[in-house]
Amino acid sequence: MGQKTAPRTETHDFHKTTSDRMKTEGVNMDARAFTRMKRGRLEPEGRIDLHGMTLDQAHPALSQFILTAQARGLRLVLVITGKGLREDPYDPMPRRRGVLKTQVPMWLKMPPVAQAVLQVTEAHRKHGGGGAYYVYLRRRR
């Protein structure tokens, strides 16, 4: 009480968007290659379009694609999710939008796919921008 108490600060826990969360994650790959990838200078060697799929269809398709891409020796693949619908500021009840865009980075961090993935980041505008992810794969052992 009095002077010994810590000043009370306003704390609001606003949920970060998927894009914001990914920007705060560290870089696990070569910095030069990462910069080239973010600028759209590296061409993806493979791509999968999950846009329009349900969660039950997309998860196994993504897992199979990533594991086979690594087995084929590919390093950079493009995963297209679509941006999802925008939030309506006048909607009285918040809804979950862009479900695949939110789920794909989580799926890529879960086994068995996690052992194949080195880096996940949003794609450059010429490769789909916010509706796609670059997935940089580890070399096959």
mmCIF file with all atom_site columns, C-alpha atoms in Angstrom:
data_model
loop_
_atom_site.group_PDB
_atom_site.id
_atom_site.type_symbol
_atom_site.label_atom_id
_atom_site.label_alt_id
_atom_site.label_comp_id
_atom_site.label_asym_id
_atom_site.label_entity_id
_atom_site.label_seq_id
_atom_site.pdbx_PDB_ins_code
_atom_site.Cartn_x
_atom_site.Cartn_y
_atom_site.Cartn_z
_atom_site.occupancy
_atom_site.B_iso_or_equiv
_atom_site.pdbx_formal_charge
_atom_site.auth_seq_id
_atom_site.auth_comp_id
_atom_site.auth_asym_id
_atom_site.auth_atom_id
_atom_site.pdbx_PDB_model_num
ATOM 1   C CA . MET A 1 1   ? 0.000   0.000   0.000   1.00 0.00 ? 1   MET A CA 1
ATOM 2   C CA . GLY A 1 2   ? 1.212   3.490   -0.623  1.00 0.00 ? 2   GLY A CA 1
ATOM 3   C CA . GLN A 1 3   ? 4.670   3.962   -2.064  1.00 0.00 ? 3   GLN A CA 1
ATOM 4   C CA . LYS A 1 4   ? 5.673   0.311   -1.985  1.00 0.00 ? 4   LYS A CA 1
ATOM 5   C CA . THR A 1 5   ? 3.027   -0.865  -4.398  1.00 0.00 ? 5   THR A CA 1
ATOM 6   C CA . ALA A 1 6   ? 3.930   -1.180  -8.031  1.00 0.00 ? 6   ALA A CA 1
ATOM 7   C CA . PRO A 1 7   ? 2.191   1.294   -10.324 1.00 0.00 ? 7   PRO A CA 1
ATOM 8   C CA . ARG A 1 8   ? -0.780  -0.290  -12.000 1.00 0.00 ? 8   ARG A CA 1
ATOM 9   C CA . THR A 1 9   ? -0.498  -0.247  -15.760 1.00 0.00 ? 9   THR A CA 1
ATOM 10  C CA . GLU A 1 10  ? -3.212  -0.844  -18.258 1.00 0.00 ? 10  GLU A CA 1
ATOM 11  C CA . THR A 1 11  ? -2.810  -4.309  -19.709 1.00 0.00 ? 11  THR A CA 1
ATOM 12  C CA . HIS A 1 12  ? -4.800  -5.290  -22.704 1.00 0.00 ? 12  HIS A CA 1
ATOM 13  C CA . ASP A 1 13  ? -4.226  -8.651  -24.255 1.00 0.00 ? 13  ASP A CA 1
ATOM 14  C CA . PHE A 1 14  ? -5.129  -8.051  -27.868 1.00 0.00 ? 14  PHE A CA 1
ATOM 15  C CA . HIS A 1 15  ? -4.849  -11.130 -30.002 1.00 0.00 ? 15  HIS A CA 1
ATOM 16  C CA . LYS A 1 16  ? -2.135  -10.684 -32.574 1.00 0.00 ? 16  LYS A CA 1
ATOM 17  C CA . THR A 1 17  ? -2.826  -11.568 -36.157 1.00 0.00 ? 17  THR A CA 1
ATOM 18  C CA . THR A 1 18  ? -1.032  -14.505 -37.712 1.00 0.00 ? 18  THR A CA 1
ATOM 19  C CA . SER A 1 19  ? 1.105   -12.095 -39.735 1.00 0.00 ? 19  SER A CA 1
ATOM 20  C CA . ASP A 1 20  ? 2.189   -10.205 -36.607 1.00 0.00 ? 20  ASP A CA 1
ATOM 21  C CA . ARG A 1 21  ? 3.074   -13.409 -34.774 1.00 0.00 ? 21  ARG A CA 1
ATOM 22  C CA . MET A 1 22  ? 5.177   -14.662 -37.674 1.00 0.00 ? 22  MET A CA 1
ATOM 23  C CA . LYS A 1 23  ? 7.088   -11.372 -37.913 1.00 0.00 ? 23  LYS A CA 1
ATOM 24  C CA . THR A 1 24  ? 8.191   -11.655 -34.276 1.00 0.00 ? 24  THR A CA 1
ATOM 25  C CA . GLU A 1 25  ? 9.576   -15.177 -34.731 1.00 0.00 ? 25  GLU A CA 1
ATOM 26  C CA . GLY A 1 26  ? 13.290  -15.525 -35.321 1.00 0.00 ? 26  GLY A CA 1
ATOM 27  C CA . VAL A 1 27  ? 15.010  -16.492 -38.544 1.00 0.00 ? 27  VAL A CA 1
ATOM 28  C CA . ASN A 1 28  ? 16.239  -20.095 -38.522 1.00 0.00 ? 28  ASN A CA 1
ATOM 29  C CA . MET A 1 29  ? 17.718  -20.126 -42.001 1.00 0.00 ? 29  MET A CA 1
ATOM 30  C CA . ASP A 1 30  ? 20.544  -18.296 -43.746 1.00 0.00 ? 30  ASP A CA 1
ATOM 31  C CA . ALA A 1 31  ? 19.893  -14.545 -43.434 1.00 0.00 ? 31  ALA A CA 1
ATOM 32  C CA . ARG A 1 32  ? 20.846  -13.807 -47.044 1.00 0.00 ? 32  ARG A CA 1
ATOM 33  C CA . ALA A 1 33  ? 18.553  -16.513 -48.420 1.00 0.00 ? 33  ALA A CA 1
ATOM 34  C CA . PHE A 1 34  ? 15.783  -15.330 -46.081 1.00 0.00 ? 34  PHE A CA 1
ATOM 35  C CA . THR A 1 35  ? 16.070  -11.763 -47.401 1.00 0.00 ? 35  THR A CA 1
ATOM 36  C CA . ARG A 1 36  ? 15.987  -12.961 -51.003 1.00 0.00 ? 36  ARG A CA 1
ATOM 37  C CA . MET A 1 37  ? 12.979  -15.140 -50.229 1.00 0.00 ? 37  MET A CA 1
ATOM 38  C CA . LYS A 1 38  ? 11.041  -12.313 -48.537 1.00 0.00 ? 38  LYS A CA 1
ATOM 39  C CA . ARG A 1 39  ? 11.706  -10.033 -51.516 1.00 0.00 ? 39  ARG A CA 1
ATOM 40  C CA . GLY A 1 40  ? 10.324  -12.635 -53.923 1.00 0.00 ? 40  GLY A CA 1
ATOM 41  C CA . ARG A 1 41  ? 13.668  -13.302 -55.592 1.00 0.00 ? 41  ARG A CA 1
ATOM 42  C CA . LEU A 1 42  ? 13.665  -17.044 -54.882 1.00 0.00 ? 42  LEU A CA 1
ATOM 43  C CA . GLU A 1 43  ? 11.257  -19.041 -56.996 1.00 0.00 ? 43  GLU A CA 1
ATOM 44  C CA . PRO A 1 44  ? 9.260   -21.727 -55.182 1.00 0.00 ? 44  PRO A CA 1
ATOM 45  C CA . GLU A 1 45  ? 10.100  -25.202 -56.441 1.00 0.00 ? 45  GLU A CA 1
ATOM 46  C CA . GLY A 1 46  ? 6.684   -26.587 -55.601 1.00 0.00 ? 46  GLY A CA 1
ATOM 47  C CA . ARG A 1 47  ? 3.252   -25.345 -54.635 1.00 0.00 ? 47  ARG A CA 1
ATOM 48  C CA . ILE A 1 48  ? 0.020   -26.571 -53.132 1.00 0.00 ? 48  ILE A CA 1
ATOM 49  C CA . ASP A 1 49  ? -3.293  -24.742 -53.207 1.00 0.00 ? 49  ASP A CA 1
ATOM 50  C CA . LEU A 1 50  ? -5.390  -25.393 -50.112 1.00 0.00 ? 50  LEU A CA 1
ATOM 51  C CA . HIS A 1 51  ? -7.781  -22.553 -50.918 1.00 0.00 ? 51  HIS A CA 1
ATOM 52  C CA . GLY A 1 52  ? -11.337 -23.841 -50.859 1.00 0.00 ? 52  GLY A CA 1
ATOM 53  C CA . MET A 1 53  ? -10.527 -27.037 -48.929 1.00 0.00 ? 53  MET A CA 1
ATOM 54  C CA . THR A 1 54  ? -12.021 -27.895 -45.573 1.00 0.00 ? 54  THR A CA 1
ATOM 55  C CA . LEU A 1 55  ? -9.782  -28.400 -42.534 1.00 0.00 ? 55  LEU A CA 1
ATOM 56  C CA . ASP A 1 56  ? -10.289 -32.165 -42.783 1.00 0.00 ? 56  ASP A CA 1
ATOM 57  C CA . GLN A 1 57  ? -9.094  -32.175 -46.394 1.00 0.00 ? 57  GLN A CA 1
ATOM 58  C CA . ALA A 1 58  ? -6.308  -29.607 -46.046 1.00 0.00 ? 58  ALA A CA 1
ATOM 59  C CA . HIS A 1 59  ? -4.354  -31.041 -43.094 1.00 0.00 ? 59  HIS A CA 1
ATOM 60  C CA . PRO A 1 60  ? -3.534  -34.460 -44.600 1.00 0.00 ? 60  PRO A CA 1
ATOM 61  C CA . ALA A 1 61  ? -2.905  -32.901 -48.030 1.00 0.00 ? 61  ALA A CA 1
ATOM 62  C CA . LEU A 1 62  ? -0.451  -30.406 -46.533 1.00 0.00 ? 62  LEU A CA 1
ATOM 63  C CA . SER A 1 63  ? 1.360   -33.050 -44.481 1.00 0.00 ? 63  SER A CA 1
ATOM 64  C CA . GLN A 1 64  ? 1.758   -35.354 -47.455 1.00 0.00 ? 64  GLN A CA 1
ATOM 65  C CA . PHE A 1 65  ? 2.898   -32.504 -49.720 1.00 0.00 ? 65  PHE A CA 1
ATOM 66  C CA . ILE A 1 66  ? 5.563   -31.241 -47.290 1.00 0.00 ? 66  ILE A CA 1
ATOM 67  C CA . LEU A 1 67  ? 6.995   -34.691 -46.580 1.00 0.00 ? 67  LEU A CA 1
ATOM 68  C CA . THR A 1 68  ? 7.114   -35.697 -50.241 1.00 0.00 ? 68  THR A CA 1
ATOM 69  C CA . ALA A 1 69  ? 8.629   -32.335 -51.212 1.00 0.00 ? 69  ALA A CA 1
ATOM 70  C CA . GLN A 1 70  ? 11.422  -32.875 -48.700 1.00 0.00 ? 70  GLN A CA 1
ATOM 71  C CA . ALA A 1 71  ? 11.928  -36.431 -49.942 1.00 0.00 ? 71  ALA A CA 1
ATOM 72  C CA . ARG A 1 72  ? 12.255  -35.080 -53.509 1.00 0.00 ? 72  ARG A CA 1
ATOM 73  C CA . GLY A 1 73  ? 14.921  -32.642 -52.324 1.00 0.00 ? 73  GLY A CA 1
ATOM 74  C CA . LEU A 1 74  ? 12.921  -29.437 -52.707 1.00 0.00 ? 74  LEU A CA 1
ATOM 75  C CA . ARG A 1 75  ? 13.914  -26.513 -50.472 1.00 0.00 ? 75  ARG A CA 1
ATOM 76  C CA . LEU A 1 76  ? 11.303  -23.783 -51.018 1.00 0.00 ? 76  LEU A CA 1
ATOM 77  C CA . VAL A 1 77  ? 7.621   -24.526 -51.484 1.00 0.00 ? 77  VAL A CA 1
ATOM 78  C CA . LEU A 1 78  ? 4.584   -22.272 -51.610 1.00 0.00 ? 78  LEU A CA 1
ATOM 79  C CA . VAL A 1 79  ? 1.455   -23.079 -49.613 1.00 0.00 ? 79  VAL A CA 1
ATOM 80  C CA . ILE A 1 80  ? -1.573  -21.115 -50.823 1.00 0.00 ? 80  ILE A CA 1
ATOM 81  C CA . THR A 1 81  ? -4.288  -20.694 -48.193 1.00 0.00 ? 81  THR A CA 1
ATOM 82  C CA . GLY A 1 82  ? -6.272  -17.670 -49.342 1.00 0.00 ? 82  GLY A CA 1
ATOM 83  C CA . LYS A 1 83  ? -6.661  -14.573 -47.201 1.00 0.00 ? 83  LYS A CA 1
ATOM 84  C CA . GLY A 1 84  ? -10.053 -15.360 -45.776 1.00 0.00 ? 84  GLY A CA 1
ATOM 85  C CA . LEU A 1 85  ? -12.821 -12.824 -45.380 1.00 0.00 ? 85  LEU A CA 1
ATOM 86  C CA . ARG A 1 86  ? -12.090 -9.517  -43.728 1.00 0.00 ? 86  ARG A CA 1
ATOM 87  C CA . GLU A 1 87  ? -13.425 -8.691  -40.306 1.00 0.00 ? 87  GLU A CA 1
ATOM 88  C CA . ASP A 1 88  ? -16.606 -6.664  -40.343 1.00 0.00 ? 88  ASP A CA 1
ATOM 89  C CA . PRO A 1 89  ? -16.206 -3.895  -37.746 1.00 0.00 ? 89  PRO A CA 1
ATOM 90  C CA . TYR A 1 90  ? -19.984 -3.650  -37.368 1.00 0.00 ? 90  TYR A CA 1
ATOM 91  C CA . ASP A 1 91  ? -20.508 -7.358  -36.797 1.00 0.00 ? 91  ASP A CA 1
ATOM 92  C CA . PRO A 1 92  ? -21.985 -7.744  -33.288 1.00 0.00 ? 92  PRO A CA 1
ATOM 93  C CA . MET A 1 93  ? -20.374 -11.148 -32.800 1.00 0.00 ? 93  MET A CA 1
ATOM 94  C CA . PRO A 1 94  ? -16.770 -11.882 -33.753 1.00 0.00 ? 94  PRO A CA 1
ATOM 95  C CA . ARG A 1 95  ? -16.364 -14.750 -36.171 1.00 0.00 ? 95  ARG A CA 1
ATOM 96  C CA . ARG A 1 96  ? -13.423 -16.869 -37.071 1.00 0.00 ? 96  ARG A CA 1
ATOM 97  C CA . ARG A 1 97  ? -12.245 -15.894 -40.525 1.00 0.00 ? 97  ARG A CA 1
ATOM 98  C CA . GLY A 1 98  ? -9.317  -17.107 -42.563 1.00 0.00 ? 98  GLY A CA 1
ATOM 99  C CA . VAL A 1 99  ? -9.243  -20.448 -40.766 1.00 0.00 ? 99  VAL A CA 1
ATOM 100 C CA . LEU A 1 100 ? -6.691  -22.064 -43.100 1.00 0.00 ? 100 LEU A CA 1
ATOM 101 C CA . LYS A 1 101 ? -4.464  -18.994 -42.919 1.00 0.00 ? 101 LYS A CA 1
ATOM 102 C CA . THR A 1 102 ? -4.441  -19.358 -39.134 1.00 0.00 ? 102 THR A CA 1
ATOM 103 C CA . GLN A 1 103 ? -4.127  -23.151 -38.980 1.00 0.00 ? 103 GLN A CA 1
ATOM 104 C CA . VAL A 1 104 ? -1.390  -23.823 -41.551 1.00 0.00 ? 104 VAL A CA 1
ATOM 105 C CA . PRO A 1 105 ? 1.499   -22.292 -39.516 1.00 0.00 ? 105 PRO A CA 1
ATOM 106 C CA . MET A 1 106 ? 0.352   -24.307 -36.482 1.00 0.00 ? 106 MET A CA 1
ATOM 107 C CA . TRP A 1 107 ? 0.205   -27.520 -38.510 1.00 0.00 ? 107 TRP A CA 1
ATOM 108 C CA . LEU A 1 108 ? 3.706   -26.899 -39.820 1.00 0.00 ? 108 LEU A CA 1
ATOM 109 C CA . LYS A 1 109 ? 5.021   -26.806 -36.235 1.00 0.00 ? 109 LYS A CA 1
ATOM 110 C CA . MET A 1 110 ? 3.444   -30.150 -35.316 1.00 0.00 ? 110 MET A CA 1
ATOM 111 C CA . PRO A 1 111 ? 4.973   -33.597 -35.870 1.00 0.00 ? 111 PRO A CA 1
ATOM 112 C CA . PRO A 1 112 ? 5.607   -35.270 -38.293 1.00 0.00 ? 112 PRO A CA 1
ATOM 113 C CA . VAL A 1 113 ? 5.864   -32.191 -40.527 1.00 0.00 ? 113 VAL A CA 1
ATOM 114 C CA . ALA A 1 114 ? 7.888   -30.097 -38.032 1.00 0.00 ? 114 ALA A CA 1
ATOM 115 C CA . GLN A 1 115 ? 11.055  -32.135 -38.619 1.00 0.00 ? 115 GLN A CA 1
ATOM 116 C CA . ALA A 1 116 ? 10.970  -31.169 -42.312 1.00 0.00 ? 116 ALA A CA 1
ATOM 117 C CA . VAL A 1 117 ? 10.272  -27.424 -41.918 1.00 0.00 ? 117 VAL A CA 1
ATOM 118 C CA . LEU A 1 118 ? 13.041  -24.903 -41.285 1.00 0.00 ? 118 LEU A CA 1
ATOM 119 C CA . GLN A 1 119 ? 11.205  -21.595 -41.778 1.00 0.00 ? 119 GLN A CA 1
ATOM 120 C CA . VAL A 1 120 ? 7.651   -20.407 -42.466 1.00 0.00 ? 120 VAL A CA 1
ATOM 121 C CA . THR A 1 121 ? 6.927   -16.859 -43.568 1.00 0.00 ? 121 THR A CA 1
ATOM 122 C CA . GLU A 1 122 ? 4.337   -14.951 -45.545 1.00 0.00 ? 122 GLU A CA 1
ATOM 123 C CA . ALA A 1 123 ? 4.880   -14.929 -49.281 1.00 0.00 ? 123 ALA A CA 1
ATOM 124 C CA . HIS A 1 124 ? 5.877   -11.928 -51.360 1.00 0.00 ? 124 HIS A CA 1
ATOM 125 C CA . ARG A 1 125 ? 3.070   -10.116 -53.149 1.00 0.00 ? 125 ARG A CA 1
ATOM 126 C CA . LYS A 1 126 ? 3.993   -11.664 -56.509 1.00 0.00 ? 126 LYS A CA 1
ATOM 127 C CA . HIS A 1 127 ? 3.538   -15.158 -55.036 1.00 0.00 ? 127 HIS A CA 1
ATOM 128 C CA . GLY A 1 128 ? 0.248   -14.502 -53.238 1.00 0.00 ? 128 GLY A CA 1
ATOM 129 C CA . GLY A 1 129 ? 1.144   -12.098 -50.423 1.00 0.00 ? 129 GLY A CA 1
ATOM 130 C CA . GLY A 1 130 ? -0.925  -12.546 -47.278 1.00 0.00 ? 130 GLY A CA 1
ATOM 131 C CA . GLY A 1 131 ? -2.826  -15.472 -48.783 1.00 0.00 ? 131 GLY A CA 1
ATOM 132 C CA . ALA A 1 132 ? 0.226   -17.713 -49.124 1.00 0.00 ? 132 ALA A CA 1
ATOM 133 C CA . TYR A 1 133 ? 3.216   -18.918 -47.124 1.00 0.00 ? 133 TYR A CA 1
ATOM 134 C CA . TYR A 1 134 ? 6.761   -19.710 -48.105 1.00 0.00 ? 134 TYR A CA 1
ATOM 135 C CA . VAL A 1 135 ? 7.878   -22.913 -46.423 1.00 0.00 ? 135 VAL A CA 1
ATOM 136 C CA . TYR A 1 136 ? 11.637  -23.431 -46.465 1.00 0.00 ? 136 TYR A CA 1
ATOM 137 C CA . LEU A 1 137 ? 12.450  -27.102 -45.921 1.00 0.00 ? 137 LEU A CA 1
ATOM 138 C CA . ARG A 1 138 ? 15.402  -28.729 -44.211 1.00 0.00 ? 138 ARG A CA 1
ATOM 139 C CA . ARG A 1 139 ? 17.828  -30.776 -46.272 1.00 0.00 ? 139 ARG A CA 1
ATOM 140 C CA . ARG A 1 140 ? 17.181  -34.465 -46.280 1.00 0.00 ? 140 ARG A CA 1
ATOM 141 C CA . ARG A 1 141 ? 19.472  -36.376 -43.980 1.00 0.00 ? 141 ARG A CA 1
#
